[in-house]
mmCIF file of C-alpha atoms and ligand atoms in Angstrom:
data_model
loop_
_atom_site.group_PDB
_atom_site.id
_atom_site.type_symbol
_atom_site.label_atom_id
_atom_site.label_comp_id
_atom_site.label_asym_id
_atom_site.label_seq_id
_atom_site.Cartn_x
_atom_site.Cartn_y
_atom_site.Cartn_z
ATOM 1 C CA UNK I 1 0.000 0.000 0.000
ATOM 2 C CA UNK I 2 2.844 2.377 0.758
ATOM 3 C CA UNK I 3 4.162 2.022 -2.789
ATOM 4 C CA UNK I 4 0.701 3.063 -4.012
ATOM 5 C CA UNK I 5 0.527 6.008 -1.594
ATOM 6 C CA UNK I 6 3.922 7.190 -2.814
ATOM 7 C CA UNK I 7 2.900 6.867 -6.473
ATOM 8 C CA UNK I 8 -0.385 8.727 -5.918
ATOM 9 C CA UNK I 9 1.214 11.584 -3.971
ATOM 10 C CA UNK I 10 4.080 12.148 -6.394
ATOM 11 C CA UNK I 11 1.953 11.816 -9.541
ATOM 12 C CA UNK I 12 -0.596 14.286 -8.170
ATOM 13 C CA UNK I 13 2.093 16.774 -7.102
ATOM 14 C CA UNK I 14 3.742 16.529 -10.514
ATOM 15 C CA UNK I 15 0.317 17.138 -12.067
ATOM 16 C CA UNK I 16 0.045 20.388 -10.095
ATOM 17 C CA UNK I 17 -2.423 19.226 -7.422
ATOM 18 C CA UNK I 18 -2.215 19.738 -3.676
ATOM 19 C CA UNK I 19 -2.396 16.425 -1.821
ATOM 20 C CA UNK I 20 -3.716 15.437 1.590
ATOM 21 C CA UNK I 21 -3.565 11.956 3.057
ATOM 22 C CA UNK I 22 -6.676 10.786 4.905
ATOM 23 C CA UNK I 23 -5.526 9.121 8.120
ATOM 24 C CA UNK I 24 -7.112 5.885 9.460
ATOM 25 C CA UNK I 25 -9.362 5.232 6.452
ATOM 26 C CA UNK I 26 -13.102 5.846 6.702
ATOM 27 C CA UNK I 27 -12.914 6.647 10.416
ATOM 28 C CA UNK I 28 -10.364 9.397 9.750
ATOM 29 C CA UNK I 29 -12.418 10.681 6.827
ATOM 30 C CA UNK I 30 -15.505 10.945 9.037
ATOM 31 C CA UNK I 31 -13.420 13.122 11.387
ATOM 32 C CA UNK I 32 -11.864 15.149 8.524
ATOM 33 C CA UNK I 33 -8.473 13.855 9.643
ATOM 34 C CA UNK I 34 -6.357 14.854 6.624
ATOM 35 C CA UNK I 35 -2.660 15.641 6.545
ATOM 36 C CA UNK I 36 -0.923 17.636 3.775
ATOM 37 C CA UNK I 37 1.475 15.357 1.892
ATOM 38 C CA UNK I 38 4.697 16.463 0.259
ATOM 39 C CA UNK I 39 7.080 14.429 -1.832
ATOM 40 C CA UNK I 40 9.319 14.075 1.259
ATOM 41 C CA UNK I 41 6.421 12.618 3.278
ATOM 42 C CA UNK I 42 6.424 9.563 1.025
ATOM 43 C CA UNK I 43 10.192 9.144 0.834
ATOM 44 C CA UNK I 44 11.633 5.868 2.100
ATOM 45 C CA UNK I 45 8.290 4.045 2.332
ATOM 46 C CA UNK I 46 8.224 2.068 -0.939
ATOM 47 C CA UNK I 47 9.710 -1.055 0.632
ATOM 48 C CA UNK I 48 7.802 -0.974 3.930
ATOM 49 C CA UNK I 49 4.778 -3.034 5.003
ATOM 50 C CA UNK I 50 1.517 -1.668 6.417
ATOM 51 C CA UNK I 51 0.429 1.841 5.452
ATOM 52 C CA UNK I 52 1.832 5.185 6.599
ATOM 53 C CA UNK I 53 -1.711 6.576 6.397
ATOM 54 C CA UNK I 54 -2.894 3.854 8.782
ATOM 55 C CA UNK I 55 -6.318 2.274 8.330
ATOM 56 C CA UNK I 56 -9.417 1.242 10.246
ATOM 57 C CA UNK I 57 -12.367 -1.124 9.925
ATOM 58 C CA UNK I 58 -15.353 1.282 9.856
ATOM 59 C CA UNK I 59 -18.671 -0.539 9.366
ATOM 60 C CA UNK I 60 -20.539 2.650 10.407
ATOM 61 C CA UNK I 61 -20.165 4.044 6.898
ATOM 62 C CA UNK I 62 -22.777 1.561 5.634
ATOM 63 C CA UNK I 63 -25.405 3.336 7.784
ATOM 64 C CA UNK I 64 -27.085 6.733 7.290
ATOM 65 C CA UNK I 65 -25.487 8.304 10.402
ATOM 66 C CA UNK I 66 -21.968 7.339 9.306
ATOM 67 C CA UNK I 67 -22.581 8.665 5.807
ATOM 68 C CA UNK I 68 -23.895 11.980 7.157
ATOM 69 C CA UNK I 69 -20.765 12.353 9.254
ATOM 70 C CA UNK I 70 -18.592 11.700 6.214
ATOM 71 C CA UNK I 71 -20.701 14.173 4.178
ATOM 72 C CA UNK I 72 -20.030 16.910 6.764
ATOM 73 C CA UNK I 73 -16.308 16.109 6.801
ATOM 74 C CA UNK I 74 -16.151 16.287 3.003
ATOM 75 C CA UNK I 75 -17.640 19.803 3.057
ATOM 76 C CA UNK I 76 -14.948 20.841 5.515
ATOM 77 C CA UNK I 77 -12.113 19.248 3.537
ATOM 78 C CA UNK I 78 -13.194 20.707 0.144
ATOM 79 C CA UNK I 79 -11.600 17.910 -1.861
ATOM 80 C CA UNK I 80 -11.720 17.863 -5.676
ATOM 81 C CA UNK I 81 -11.112 14.150 -5.979
ATOM 82 C CA UNK I 82 -9.970 11.087 -4.086
ATOM 83 C CA UNK I 83 -7.946 7.966 -4.756
ATOM 84 C CA UNK I 84 -9.123 5.114 -2.539
ATOM 85 C CA UNK I 85 -6.754 2.218 -1.914
ATOM 86 C CA UNK I 86 -8.599 -0.801 -0.559
ATOM 87 C CA UNK I 87 -10.856 -3.798 -1.083
ATOM 88 C CA UNK I 88 -14.463 -4.263 -2.163
ATOM 89 C CA UNK I 89 -15.859 -2.679 1.030
ATOM 90 C CA UNK I 90 -13.780 0.451 0.399
ATOM 91 C CA UNK I 91 -15.037 0.607 -3.172
ATOM 92 C CA UNK I 92 -18.674 0.294 -2.149
ATOM 93 C CA UNK I 93 -17.964 3.321 0.069
ATOM 94 C CA UNK I 94 -16.122 4.978 -2.825
ATOM 95 C CA UNK I 95 -19.171 4.570 -5.060
ATOM 96 C CA UNK I 96 -21.247 6.367 -2.395
ATOM 97 C CA UNK I 97 -18.749 9.254 -2.287
ATOM 98 C CA UNK I 98 -18.735 9.471 -6.073
ATOM 99 C CA UNK I 99 -22.488 9.226 -6.616
ATOM 100 C CA UNK I 100 -24.128 10.553 -3.459
ATOM 101 C CA UNK I 101 -21.595 13.231 -2.530
ATOM 102 C CA UNK I 102 -20.448 14.007 -6.088
ATOM 103 C CA UNK I 103 -16.781 13.566 -5.212
ATOM 104 C CA UNK I 104 -14.778 12.129 -8.129
ATOM 105 C CA UNK I 105 -13.219 8.875 -6.921
ATOM 106 C CA UNK I 106 -10.737 6.449 -8.459
ATOM 107 C CA UNK I 107 -10.047 3.095 -6.799
ATOM 108 C CA UNK I 108 -6.809 1.128 -6.415
ATOM 109 C CA UNK I 109 -7.404 -2.547 -5.481
ATOM 110 C CA UNK I 110 -5.461 -3.708 -2.434
ATOM 111 C CA UNK I 111 -6.198 -6.888 -0.505
ATOM 112 C CA UNK I 112 -4.344 -10.115 0.146
ATOM 113 C CA UNK I 113 -7.606 -11.935 -0.662
ATOM 114 C CA UNK I 114 -7.348 -11.098 -4.409
ATOM 115 C CA UNK I 115 -11.122 -11.213 -4.753
ATOM 116 C CA UNK I 116 -11.817 -7.833 -6.365
ATOM 117 C CA UNK I 117 -13.683 -7.940 -9.684
ATOM 118 C CA UNK I 118 -11.915 -6.151 -12.532
ATOM 119 C CA UNK I 119 -8.321 -7.057 -11.769
ATOM 120 C CA UNK I 120 -6.244 -10.208 -12.046
ATOM 121 C CA UNK I 121 -4.221 -9.109 -9.024
ATOM 122 C CA UNK I 122 -4.706 -6.806 -6.058
ATOM 123 C CA UNK I 123 -1.869 -5.212 -4.094
ATOM 124 C CA UNK I 124 -0.690 -7.487 -1.279
ATOM 125 C CA UNK I 125 -1.687 -10.818 -2.777
ATOM 126 C CA UNK I 126 1.741 -11.683 -4.147
ATOM 127 C CA UNK I 127 3.498 -10.720 -0.909
ATOM 128 C CA UNK I 128 1.039 -12.708 1.231
ATOM 129 C CA UNK I 129 1.332 -15.667 -1.139
ATOM 130 C CA UNK I 130 5.118 -15.635 -0.859
ATOM 131 C CA UNK I 131 4.900 -15.461 2.942
ATOM 132 C CA UNK I 132 2.487 -18.422 2.997
ATOM 133 C CA UNK I 133 4.669 -20.415 0.593
ATOM 134 C CA UNK I 134 7.769 -19.749 2.678
ATOM 135 C CA UNK I 135 5.938 -20.834 5.856
ATOM 136 C CA UNK I 136 4.515 -24.005 4.285
ATOM 137 C CA UNK I 137 7.946 -24.951 2.882
ATOM 138 C CA UNK I 138 9.395 -24.638 6.385
ATOM 139 C CA UNK I 139 6.571 -26.604 7.995
ATOM 140 C CA UNK I 140 6.971 -29.324 5.378
ATOM 141 C CA UNK I 141 10.481 -30.000 6.707
ATOM 142 C CA UNK I 142 8.977 -31.138 10.023
ATOM 143 C CA UNK I 143 6.111 -32.919 8.258
ATOM 144 C CA UNK I 144 8.612 -34.828 6.187
ATOM 145 C CA UNK I 145 11.123 -35.692 8.899
ATOM 146 C CA UNK I 146 8.409 -36.769 11.381
ATOM 147 C CA UNK I 147 6.146 -38.390 8.775
ATOM 148 C CA UNK I 148 3.327 -36.141 9.948
ATOM 149 C CA UNK I 149 0.184 -34.615 8.576
ATOM 150 C CA UNK I 150 0.023 -30.832 8.918
ATOM 151 C CA UNK I 151 -3.151 -28.771 8.639
ATOM 152 C CA UNK I 152 -2.238 -25.156 7.852
ATOM 153 C CA UNK I 153 -4.798 -22.339 7.900
ATOM 154 C CA UNK I 154 -4.351 -19.546 5.377
ATOM 155 C CA UNK I 155 -6.154 -16.178 5.284
ATOM 156 C CA UNK I 156 -8.334 -14.953 2.420
ATOM 157 C CA UNK I 157 -11.666 -14.148 4.083
ATOM 158 C CA UNK I 158 -14.382 -15.759 1.899
ATOM 159 C CA UNK I 159 -12.054 -16.372 -1.058
ATOM 160 C CA UNK I 160 -9.918 -19.501 -1.452
ATOM 161 C CA UNK I 161 -7.438 -18.103 -3.964
ATOM 162 C CA UNK I 162 -4.618 -17.383 -1.503
ATOM 163 C CA UNK I 163 -4.854 -20.868 0.021
ATOM 164 C CA UNK I 164 -5.208 -22.527 -3.376
ATOM 165 C CA UNK I 165 -2.205 -20.796 -4.931
ATOM 166 C CA UNK I 166 -0.156 -21.406 -1.777
ATOM 167 C CA UNK I 167 -1.134 -25.079 -2.077
ATOM 168 C CA UNK I 168 -0.234 -25.342 -5.749
ATOM 169 C CA UNK I 169 3.059 -23.556 -5.151
ATOM 170 C CA UNK I 170 4.089 -25.894 -2.333
ATOM 171 C CA UNK I 171 2.740 -29.186 -3.661
ATOM 172 C CA UNK I 172 0.135 -29.512 -0.894
ATOM 173 C CA UNK I 173 -1.777 -32.785 -0.878
ATOM 174 C CA UNK I 174 -5.126 -31.103 -0.184
ATOM 175 C CA UNK I 175 -6.483 -27.558 -0.257
ATOM 176 C CA UNK I 176 -9.820 -26.890 1.416
ATOM 177 C CA UNK I 177 -11.498 -23.754 0.030
ATOM 178 C CA UNK I 178 -14.879 -22.080 0.593
ATOM 179 C CA UNK I 179 -15.793 -22.321 -3.089
ATOM 180 C CA UNK I 180 -15.839 -26.148 -3.072
ATOM 181 C CA UNK I 181 -17.710 -28.319 -0.522
ATOM 182 C CA UNK I 182 -15.292 -30.665 1.229
ATOM 183 C CA UNK I 183 -15.722 -34.236 2.380
ATOM 184 C CA UNK I 184 -13.416 -35.195 5.260
ATOM 185 C CA UNK I 185 -13.866 -38.944 4.702
ATOM 186 C CA UNK I 186 -12.795 -38.544 1.074
ATOM 187 C CA UNK I 187 -9.821 -36.402 2.140
ATOM 188 C CA UNK I 188 -8.754 -39.087 4.623
ATOM 189 C CA UNK I 189 -9.047 -41.772 1.968
ATOM 190 C CA UNK I 190 -6.858 -39.796 -0.415
ATOM 191 C CA UNK I 191 -4.299 -39.125 2.332
ATOM 192 C CA UNK I 192 -4.146 -42.837 3.246
ATOM 193 C CA UNK I 193 -3.894 -43.664 -0.464
ATOM 194 C CA UNK I 194 -0.872 -41.378 -0.606
ATOM 195 C CA UNK I 195 0.804 -43.228 2.282
ATOM 196 C CA UNK I 196 0.013 -46.537 0.520
ATOM 197 C CA UNK I 197 1.794 -45.214 -2.582
ATOM 198 C CA UNK I 198 4.871 -44.391 -0.512
ATOM 199 C CA UNK I 199 4.260 -40.805 0.577
ATOM 200 C CA UNK I 200 5.767 -40.088 3.966
ATOM 201 C CA UNK I 201 3.737 -37.056 5.028
ATOM 202 C CA UNK I 202 0.872 -34.795 3.972
ATOM 203 C CA UNK I 203 0.209 -31.068 3.949
ATOM 204 C CA UNK I 204 -3.372 -29.856 3.968
ATOM 205 C CA UNK I 205 -4.047 -26.162 3.473
ATOM 206 C CA UNK I 206 -7.350 -24.791 4.670
ATOM 207 C CA UNK I 207 -8.648 -21.388 3.650
ATOM 208 C CA UNK I 208 -10.030 -19.550 6.694
ATOM 209 C CA UNK I 209 -13.324 -19.012 4.850
ATOM 210 C CA UNK I 210 -13.862 -22.783 4.486
ATOM 211 C CA UNK I 211 -13.089 -24.019 8.014
ATOM 212 C CA UNK I 212 -10.841 -23.430 10.984
ATOM 213 C CA UNK I 213 -7.668 -25.504 11.206
ATOM 214 C CA UNK I 214 -8.336 -26.778 14.775
ATOM 215 C CA UNK I 215 -11.655 -28.216 13.578
ATOM 216 C CA UNK I 216 -10.036 -29.995 10.623
ATOM 217 C CA UNK I 217 -7.236 -31.278 12.858
ATOM 218 C CA UNK I 218 -9.773 -32.605 15.377
ATOM 219 C CA UNK I 219 -11.825 -34.342 12.678
ATOM 220 C CA UNK I 220 -8.765 -35.898 11.032
ATOM 221 C CA UNK I 221 -7.480 -37.128 14.392
ATOM 222 C CA UNK I 222 -10.770 -38.918 14.946
ATOM 223 C CA UNK I 223 -10.460 -40.673 11.563
ATOM 224 C CA UNK I 224 -6.732 -41.332 11.092
ATOM 225 C CA UNK I 225 -4.216 -43.073 13.322
ATOM 226 C CA UNK I 226 -1.403 -40.711 12.462
ATOM 227 C CA UNK I 227 0.541 -37.872 13.993
ATOM 228 C CA UNK I 228 -1.247 -34.658 13.059
ATOM 229 C CA UNK I 229 -0.409 -31.016 13.858
ATOM 230 C CA UNK I 230 -2.008 -27.748 12.892
ATOM 231 C CA UNK I 231 -0.729 -24.205 12.335
ATOM 232 C CA UNK I 232 -2.680 -20.981 11.813
ATOM 233 C CA UNK I 233 -0.522 -18.605 9.741
ATOM 234 C CA UNK I 234 -2.673 -15.596 10.702
ATOM 235 C CA UNK I 235 -1.592 -11.980 10.437
ATOM 236 C CA UNK I 236 1.994 -12.830 9.600
ATOM 237 C CA UNK I 237 0.608 -12.990 6.033
ATOM 238 C CA UNK I 238 -0.370 -9.309 6.098
ATOM 239 C CA UNK I 239 2.995 -7.850 7.056
ATOM 240 C CA UNK I 240 6.587 -7.392 6.001
ATOM 241 C CA UNK I 241 8.350 -5.859 3.070
ATOM 242 C CA UNK I 242 6.333 -6.154 -0.165
ATOM 243 C CA UNK I 243 7.526 -8.331 -3.054
ATOM 244 C CA UNK I 244 8.958 -6.614 -6.139
ATOM 245 C CA UNK I 245 5.876 -7.698 -8.052
ATOM 246 C CA UNK I 246 3.585 -5.962 -5.513
ATOM 247 C CA UNK I 247 5.731 -2.819 -5.563
ATOM 248 C CA UNK I 248 5.428 -2.687 -9.353
ATOM 249 C CA UNK I 249 1.691 -3.329 -9.263
ATOM 250 C CA UNK I 250 1.116 -0.657 -6.629
ATOM 251 C CA UNK I 251 3.262 1.837 -8.499
ATOM 252 C CA UNK I 252 1.461 1.235 -11.807
ATOM 253 C CA UNK I 253 -1.950 1.411 -10.141
ATOM 254 C CA UNK I 254 -1.118 4.563 -8.161
ATOM 255 C CA UNK I 255 0.227 6.422 -11.185
ATOM 256 C CA UNK I 256 -2.615 5.330 -13.488
ATOM 257 C CA UNK I 257 -5.449 6.069 -11.033
ATOM 258 C CA UNK I 258 -4.062 9.527 -10.268
ATOM 259 C CA UNK I 259 -3.429 10.442 -13.886
ATOM 260 C CA UNK I 260 -6.982 9.385 -14.732
ATOM 261 C CA UNK I 261 -8.436 11.373 -11.830
ATOM 262 C CA UNK I 262 -6.498 14.472 -12.911
ATOM 263 C CA UNK I 263 -7.767 13.924 -16.467
ATOM 264 C CA UNK I 264 -11.376 13.954 -15.234
ATOM 265 C CA UNK I 265 -12.170 10.231 -15.029
ATOM 266 C CA UNK I 266 -14.163 9.059 -12.007
ATOM 267 C CA UNK I 267 -16.239 6.265 -10.504
ATOM 268 C CA UNK I 268 -13.781 3.610 -11.674
ATOM 269 C CA UNK I 269 -11.209 1.213 -10.318
ATOM 270 C CA UNK I 270 -7.908 0.521 -12.042
ATOM 271 C CA UNK I 271 -7.007 -3.135 -12.472
ATOM 272 C CA UNK I 272 -4.451 -5.368 -14.120
ATOM 273 C CA UNK I 273 -6.042 -7.394 -16.893
ATOM 274 C CA UNK I 274 -3.473 -9.514 -18.721
ATOM 275 C CA UNK I 275 -0.481 -7.207 -18.562
ATOM 276 C CA UNK I 276 -2.379 -3.953 -19.025
ATOM 277 C CA UNK I 277 -3.958 -1.477 -16.671
ATOM 278 C CA UNK I 278 -7.690 -1.316 -17.406
ATOM 279 C CA UNK I 279 -10.641 0.231 -15.576
ATOM 280 C CA UNK I 280 -13.991 -1.092 -14.360
ATOM 281 C CA UNK I 281 -16.867 0.668 -12.612
ATOM 282 C CA UNK I 282 -16.397 0.917 -8.831
ATOM 283 C CA UNK I 283 -18.258 -1.860 -7.046
ATOM 284 C CA UNK I 284 -18.594 -4.149 -10.131
ATOM 285 C CA UNK I 285 -19.417 -7.783 -9.504
ATOM 286 C CA UNK I 286 -17.973 -10.923 -11.101
ATOM 287 C CA UNK I 287 -17.212 -14.516 -10.174
ATOM 288 C CA UNK I 288 -13.761 -14.526 -11.771
ATOM 289 C CA UNK I 289 -11.962 -15.349 -8.491
ATOM 290 C CA UNK I 290 -14.314 -18.282 -7.892
ATOM 291 C CA UNK I 291 -13.743 -19.618 -11.423
ATOM 292 C CA UNK I 292 -10.006 -19.299 -10.932
ATOM 293 C CA UNK I 293 -10.201 -21.320 -7.705
ATOM 294 C CA UNK I 294 -12.213 -24.066 -9.450
ATOM 295 C CA UNK I 295 -9.714 -24.245 -12.335
ATOM 296 C CA UNK I 296 -6.829 -24.420 -9.859
ATOM 297 C CA UNK I 297 -8.561 -27.233 -7.967
ATOM 298 C CA UNK I 298 -8.703 -29.308 -11.164
ATOM 299 C CA UNK I 299 -4.994 -28.742 -11.641
ATOM 300 C CA UNK I 300 -4.283 -29.716 -8.023
ATOM 301 C CA UNK I 301 -6.150 -33.021 -8.477
ATOM 302 C CA UNK I 302 -4.036 -33.770 -11.563
ATOM 303 C CA UNK I 303 -0.860 -33.288 -9.575
ATOM 304 C CA UNK I 304 -1.478 -35.097 -6.272
HETATM 305 O O1 F6P F 401 -9.466 -9.029 3.874
HETATM 306 C C1 F6P F 401 -8.114 -9.078 4.152
HETATM 307 C C2 F6P F 401 -7.854 -9.887 5.383
HETATM 308 O O2 F6P F 401 -6.470 -9.998 5.601
HETATM 309 C C3 F6P F 401 -8.479 -11.292 5.372
HETATM 310 O O3 F6P F 401 -7.720 -12.215 4.634
HETATM 311 C C4 F6P F 401 -8.549 -11.569 6.841
HETATM 312 O O4 F6P F 401 -9.581 -12.463 7.158
HETATM 313 C C5 F6P F 401 -8.886 -10.221 7.416
HETATM 314 O O5 F6P F 401 -8.401 -9.262 6.511
HETATM 315 C C6 F6P F 401 -8.285 -9.986 8.761
HETATM 316 O O6 F6P F 401 -8.791 -8.804 9.221
HETATM 317 P P1 F6P F 401 -8.674 -8.332 10.729
HETATM 318 O O7 F6P F 401 -7.224 -8.076 10.947
HETATM 319 O O8 F6P F 401 -9.505 -7.100 10.792
HETATM 320 O O9 F6P F 401 -9.176 -9.451 11.545
#
């Protein structure tokens, strides 16, 4: 996100605009908490995790009272346009700003879940995927030396893409995702079949939106006479220095969204489609992420 903030600030300044950074997301906006941003304010942040603007979960904005508060803050701030960096919830809010409050908004997709319609990738996904892959590779060393089964829970909210791609990238035996109903008896049969064919261990990834790892561990322990452990990767997946690929994505998105906003475009989100930056309407819907998970699952079955 910081790479995107830097790109937005510097592109806007170069384009002759004044820039303020809204602190703590929607909560900060509702309190008109905006800080002037210079080029120096975004120096040295490209490689850092988190966001210098900070953020906040703010469900209040979905209600009338929250929206009124934001409306009052917008009058005070006198903004001419806004770039919103976030996920689908942020863009639903962005559509309200654009349509109800007539504030031109451009969106930049950022979530490790990679479930935003209109882009092949969102900022953070590649970094989180690499963190998960690194963790699973390390856990596999113990799985292999102890001949154990490991159940590893991966984030992703209601989308299984992060878990699925982590599974494909680490050669996991099973990946449990919310998009596909799972059958624990069938999973156990496949795992035992693997041992019969000479496998010495098994790694099962479970997307947090499908089930919790302790539950899967408990159920497997009641069905299999094997040593089983579980690990929840948790928020470690949301931190650390971003991958080069995420830095590039964030930079391209930040520059493009800001240039478009300065050129008078609004109500859209930038996205990467193929290798090009394209736009879609803010808050669009699609089941592309789901289809991708299903296609990946077919590939996984071919390979295990
Ligand atoms: O949506 C991004 C995400 O990282 C999900 O993968 C995860 O479930 C959630 O946010 C965690 O959010 P919080 O830190 O608010 O619990």
